JSON list of C-alpha atoms in Angstrom, two decimals:
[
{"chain": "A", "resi": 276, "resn": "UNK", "atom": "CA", "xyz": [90.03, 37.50, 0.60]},
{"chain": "A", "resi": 277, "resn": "UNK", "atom": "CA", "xyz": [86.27, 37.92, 1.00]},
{"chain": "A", "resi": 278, "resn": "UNK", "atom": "CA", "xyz": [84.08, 34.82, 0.84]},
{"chain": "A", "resi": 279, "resn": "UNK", "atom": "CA", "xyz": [84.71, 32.82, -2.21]},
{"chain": "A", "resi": 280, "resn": "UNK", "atom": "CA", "xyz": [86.73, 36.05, -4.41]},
{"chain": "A", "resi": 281, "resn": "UNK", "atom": "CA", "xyz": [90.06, 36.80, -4.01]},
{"chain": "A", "resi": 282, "resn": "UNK", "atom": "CA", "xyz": [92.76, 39.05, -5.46]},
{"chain": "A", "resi": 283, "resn": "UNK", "atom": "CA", "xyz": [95.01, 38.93, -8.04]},
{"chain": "A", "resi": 284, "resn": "UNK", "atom": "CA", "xyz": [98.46, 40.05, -7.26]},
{"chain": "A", "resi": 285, "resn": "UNK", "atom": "CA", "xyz": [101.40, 40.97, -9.20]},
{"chain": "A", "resi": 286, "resn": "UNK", "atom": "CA", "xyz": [104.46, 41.81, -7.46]},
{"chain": "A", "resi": 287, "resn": "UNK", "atom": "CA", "xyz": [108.33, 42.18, -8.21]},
{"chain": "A", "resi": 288, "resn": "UNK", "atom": "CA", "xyz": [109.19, 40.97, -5.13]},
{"chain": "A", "resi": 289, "resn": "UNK", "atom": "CA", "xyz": [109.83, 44.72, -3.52]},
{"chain": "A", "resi": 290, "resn": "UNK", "atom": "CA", "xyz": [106.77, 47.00, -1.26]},
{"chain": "A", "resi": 291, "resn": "UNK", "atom": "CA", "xyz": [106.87, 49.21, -3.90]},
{"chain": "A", "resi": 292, "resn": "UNK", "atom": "CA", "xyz": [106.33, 47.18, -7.21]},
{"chain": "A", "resi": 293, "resn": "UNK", "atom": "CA", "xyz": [103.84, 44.88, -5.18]},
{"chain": "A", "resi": 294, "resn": "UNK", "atom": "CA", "xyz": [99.84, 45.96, -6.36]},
{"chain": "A", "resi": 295, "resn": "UNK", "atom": "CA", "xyz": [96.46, 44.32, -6.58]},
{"chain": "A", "resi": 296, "resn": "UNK", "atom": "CA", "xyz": [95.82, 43.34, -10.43]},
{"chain": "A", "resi": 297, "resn": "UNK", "atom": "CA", "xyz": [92.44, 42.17, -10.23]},
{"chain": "A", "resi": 298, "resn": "UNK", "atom": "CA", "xyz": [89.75, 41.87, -7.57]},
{"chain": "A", "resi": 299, "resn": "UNK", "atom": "CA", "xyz": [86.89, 40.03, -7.19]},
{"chain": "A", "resi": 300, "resn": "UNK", "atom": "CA", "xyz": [88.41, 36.60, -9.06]},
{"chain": "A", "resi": 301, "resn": "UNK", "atom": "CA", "xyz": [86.77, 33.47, -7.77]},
{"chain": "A", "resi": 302, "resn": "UNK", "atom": "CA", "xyz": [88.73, 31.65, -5.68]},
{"chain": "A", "resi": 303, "resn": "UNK", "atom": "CA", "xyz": [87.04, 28.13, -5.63]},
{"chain": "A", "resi": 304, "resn": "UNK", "atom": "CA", "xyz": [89.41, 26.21, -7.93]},
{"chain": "A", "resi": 305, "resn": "UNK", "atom": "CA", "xyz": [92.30, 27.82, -8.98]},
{"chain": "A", "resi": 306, "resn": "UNK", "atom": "CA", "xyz": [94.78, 25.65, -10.11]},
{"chain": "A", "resi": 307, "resn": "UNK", "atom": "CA", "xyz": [97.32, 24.92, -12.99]},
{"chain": "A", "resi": 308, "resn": "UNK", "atom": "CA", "xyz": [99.48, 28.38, -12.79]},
{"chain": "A", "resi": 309, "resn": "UNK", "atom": "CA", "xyz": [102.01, 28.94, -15.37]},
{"chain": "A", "resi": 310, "resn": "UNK", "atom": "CA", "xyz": [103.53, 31.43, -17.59]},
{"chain": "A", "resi": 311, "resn": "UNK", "atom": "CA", "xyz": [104.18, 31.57, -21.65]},
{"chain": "A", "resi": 312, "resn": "UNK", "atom": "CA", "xyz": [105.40, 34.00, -23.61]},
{"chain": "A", "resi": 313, "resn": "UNK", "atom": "CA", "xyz": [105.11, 36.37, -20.17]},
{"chain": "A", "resi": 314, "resn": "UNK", "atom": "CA", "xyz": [101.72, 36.15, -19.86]},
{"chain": "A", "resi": 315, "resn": "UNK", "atom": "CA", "xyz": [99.60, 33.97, -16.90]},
{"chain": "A", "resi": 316, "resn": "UNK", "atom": "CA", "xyz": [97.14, 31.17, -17.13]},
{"chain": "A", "resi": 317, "resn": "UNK", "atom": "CA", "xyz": [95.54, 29.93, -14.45]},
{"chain": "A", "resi": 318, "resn": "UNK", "atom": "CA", "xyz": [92.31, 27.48, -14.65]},
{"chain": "A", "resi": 319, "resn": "UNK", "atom": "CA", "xyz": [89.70, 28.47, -12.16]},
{"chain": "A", "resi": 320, "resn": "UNK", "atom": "CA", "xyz": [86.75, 25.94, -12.10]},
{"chain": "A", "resi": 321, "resn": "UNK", "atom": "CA", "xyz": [85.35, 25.77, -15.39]},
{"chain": "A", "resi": 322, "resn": "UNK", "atom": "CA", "xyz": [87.23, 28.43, -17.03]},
{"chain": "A", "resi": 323, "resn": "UNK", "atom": "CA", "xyz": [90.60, 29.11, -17.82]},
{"chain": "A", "resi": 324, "resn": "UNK", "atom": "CA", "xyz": [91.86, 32.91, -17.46]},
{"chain": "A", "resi": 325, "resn": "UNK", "atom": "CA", "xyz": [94.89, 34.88, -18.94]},
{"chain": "A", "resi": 326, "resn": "UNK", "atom": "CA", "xyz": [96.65, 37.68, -17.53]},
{"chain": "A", "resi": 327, "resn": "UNK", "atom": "CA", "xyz": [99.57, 40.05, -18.64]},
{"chain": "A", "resi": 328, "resn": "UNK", "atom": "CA", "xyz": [99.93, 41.32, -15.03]},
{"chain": "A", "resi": 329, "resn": "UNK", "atom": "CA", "xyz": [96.98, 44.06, -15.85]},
{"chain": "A", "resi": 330, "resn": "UNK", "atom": "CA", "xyz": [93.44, 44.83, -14.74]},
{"chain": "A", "resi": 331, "resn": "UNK", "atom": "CA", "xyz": [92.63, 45.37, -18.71]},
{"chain": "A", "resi": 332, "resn": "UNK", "atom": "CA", "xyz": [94.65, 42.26, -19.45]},
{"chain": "A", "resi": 333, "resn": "UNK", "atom": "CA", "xyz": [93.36, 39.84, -17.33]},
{"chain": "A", "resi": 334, "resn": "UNK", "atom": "CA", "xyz": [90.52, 37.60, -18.26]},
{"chain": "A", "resi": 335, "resn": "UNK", "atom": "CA", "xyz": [88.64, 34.62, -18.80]},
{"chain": "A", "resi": 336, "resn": "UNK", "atom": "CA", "xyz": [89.53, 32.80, -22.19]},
{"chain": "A", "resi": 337, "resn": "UNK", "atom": "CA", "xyz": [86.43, 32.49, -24.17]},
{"chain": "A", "resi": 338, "resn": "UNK", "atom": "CA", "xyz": [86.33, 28.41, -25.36]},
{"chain": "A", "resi": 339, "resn": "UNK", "atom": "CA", "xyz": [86.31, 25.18, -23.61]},
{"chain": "A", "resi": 340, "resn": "UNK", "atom": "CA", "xyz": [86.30, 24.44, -19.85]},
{"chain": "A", "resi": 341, "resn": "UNK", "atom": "CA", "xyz": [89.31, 23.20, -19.34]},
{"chain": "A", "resi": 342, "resn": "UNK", "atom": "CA", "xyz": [89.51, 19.25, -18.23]},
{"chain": "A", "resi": 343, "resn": "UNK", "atom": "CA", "xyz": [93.29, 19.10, -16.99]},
{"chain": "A", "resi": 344, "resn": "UNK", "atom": "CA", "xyz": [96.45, 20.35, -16.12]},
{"chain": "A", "resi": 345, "resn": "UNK", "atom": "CA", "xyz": [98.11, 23.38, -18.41]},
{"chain": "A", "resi": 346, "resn": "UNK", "atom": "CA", "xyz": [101.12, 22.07, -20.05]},
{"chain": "A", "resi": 347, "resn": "UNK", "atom": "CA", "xyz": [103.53, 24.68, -21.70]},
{"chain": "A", "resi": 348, "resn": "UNK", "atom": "CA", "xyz": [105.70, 23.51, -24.43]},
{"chain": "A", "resi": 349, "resn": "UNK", "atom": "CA", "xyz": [107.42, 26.43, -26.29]},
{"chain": "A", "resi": 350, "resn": "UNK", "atom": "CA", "xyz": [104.98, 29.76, -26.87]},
{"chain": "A", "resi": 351, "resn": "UNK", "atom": "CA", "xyz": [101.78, 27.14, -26.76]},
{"chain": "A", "resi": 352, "resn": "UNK", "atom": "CA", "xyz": [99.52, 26.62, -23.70]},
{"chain": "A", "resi": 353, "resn": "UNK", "atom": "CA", "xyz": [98.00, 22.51, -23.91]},
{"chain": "A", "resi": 354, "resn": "UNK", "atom": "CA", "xyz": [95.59, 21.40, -22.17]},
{"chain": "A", "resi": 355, "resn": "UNK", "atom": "CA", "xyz": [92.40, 19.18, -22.47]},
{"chain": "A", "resi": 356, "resn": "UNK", "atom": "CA", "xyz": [89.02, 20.02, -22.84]},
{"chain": "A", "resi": 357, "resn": "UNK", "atom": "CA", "xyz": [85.27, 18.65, -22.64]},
{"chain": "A", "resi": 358, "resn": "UNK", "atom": "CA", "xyz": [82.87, 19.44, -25.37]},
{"chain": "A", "resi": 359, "resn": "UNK", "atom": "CA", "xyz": [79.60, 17.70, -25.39]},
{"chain": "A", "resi": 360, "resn": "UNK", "atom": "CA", "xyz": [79.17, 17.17, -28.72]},
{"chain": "A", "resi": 361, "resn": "UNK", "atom": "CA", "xyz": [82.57, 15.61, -29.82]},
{"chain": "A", "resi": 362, "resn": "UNK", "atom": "CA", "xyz": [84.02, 14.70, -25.93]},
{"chain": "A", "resi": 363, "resn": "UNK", "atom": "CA", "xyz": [87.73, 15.34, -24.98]},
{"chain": "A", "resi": 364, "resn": "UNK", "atom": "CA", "xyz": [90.25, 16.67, -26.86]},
{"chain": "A", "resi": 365, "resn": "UNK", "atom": "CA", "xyz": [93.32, 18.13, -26.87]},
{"chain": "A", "resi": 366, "resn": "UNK", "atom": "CA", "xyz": [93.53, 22.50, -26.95]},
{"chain": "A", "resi": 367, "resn": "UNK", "atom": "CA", "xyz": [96.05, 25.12, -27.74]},
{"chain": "A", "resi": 368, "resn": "UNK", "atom": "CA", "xyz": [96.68, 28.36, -26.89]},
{"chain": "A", "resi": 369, "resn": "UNK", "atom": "CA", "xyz": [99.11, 29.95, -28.96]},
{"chain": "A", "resi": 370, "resn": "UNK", "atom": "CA", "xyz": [100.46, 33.23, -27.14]},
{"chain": "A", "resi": 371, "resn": "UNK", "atom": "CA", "xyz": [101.92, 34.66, -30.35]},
{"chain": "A", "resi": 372, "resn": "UNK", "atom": "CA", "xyz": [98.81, 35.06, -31.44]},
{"chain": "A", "resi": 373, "resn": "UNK", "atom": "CA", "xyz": [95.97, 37.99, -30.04]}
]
């Protein structure tokens, strides 16, 4: 960890299948980790990422800053978000869907 970045990690619990995903994510406010349909989320600050355990596939989710806690219910990611115009409301993710 350098600063305010860090590293994302995947690992399969061995040395071997243990490797650096993504560098260089901002670490101030990471928070609300889970998994659906075997992919990451993660909300970090304003933004909430995504990652399928790949550089290429690991990213912020263009949309809404996220204003709580990621619930998983089935293949759909919940969570609430601010928007200025129309205030908070409830968000899904739906990770059958690219």
């Amino acid at each position: 960890r350098l600063g305010d970045e860090a590293t994302l990690w995947r690992s399969d619990g061995t040395s071997a299948g243990t490797f650096p995903v993504l560098e260089a994510v901002p670490s101030s406010g990471v928070g609300s980790l889970t998994t659906a349909g075997g992919l990451l989320f993660f909300s970090q600050g304003d933004a909430l990422w995504r990652s399928d355990g790949s550089a290429a596939g690991t990213f912020k989710i263009p949309g809404p800053d996220p204003a709580s806690s990621l619930f998983v219910v089935g293949p759909r990611v919940f969570f609430s978000a601010y928007d200025p115009v129309i205030g908070t409301e409830l968000w899904a993710i739906d990770t059958r869907e690219d």
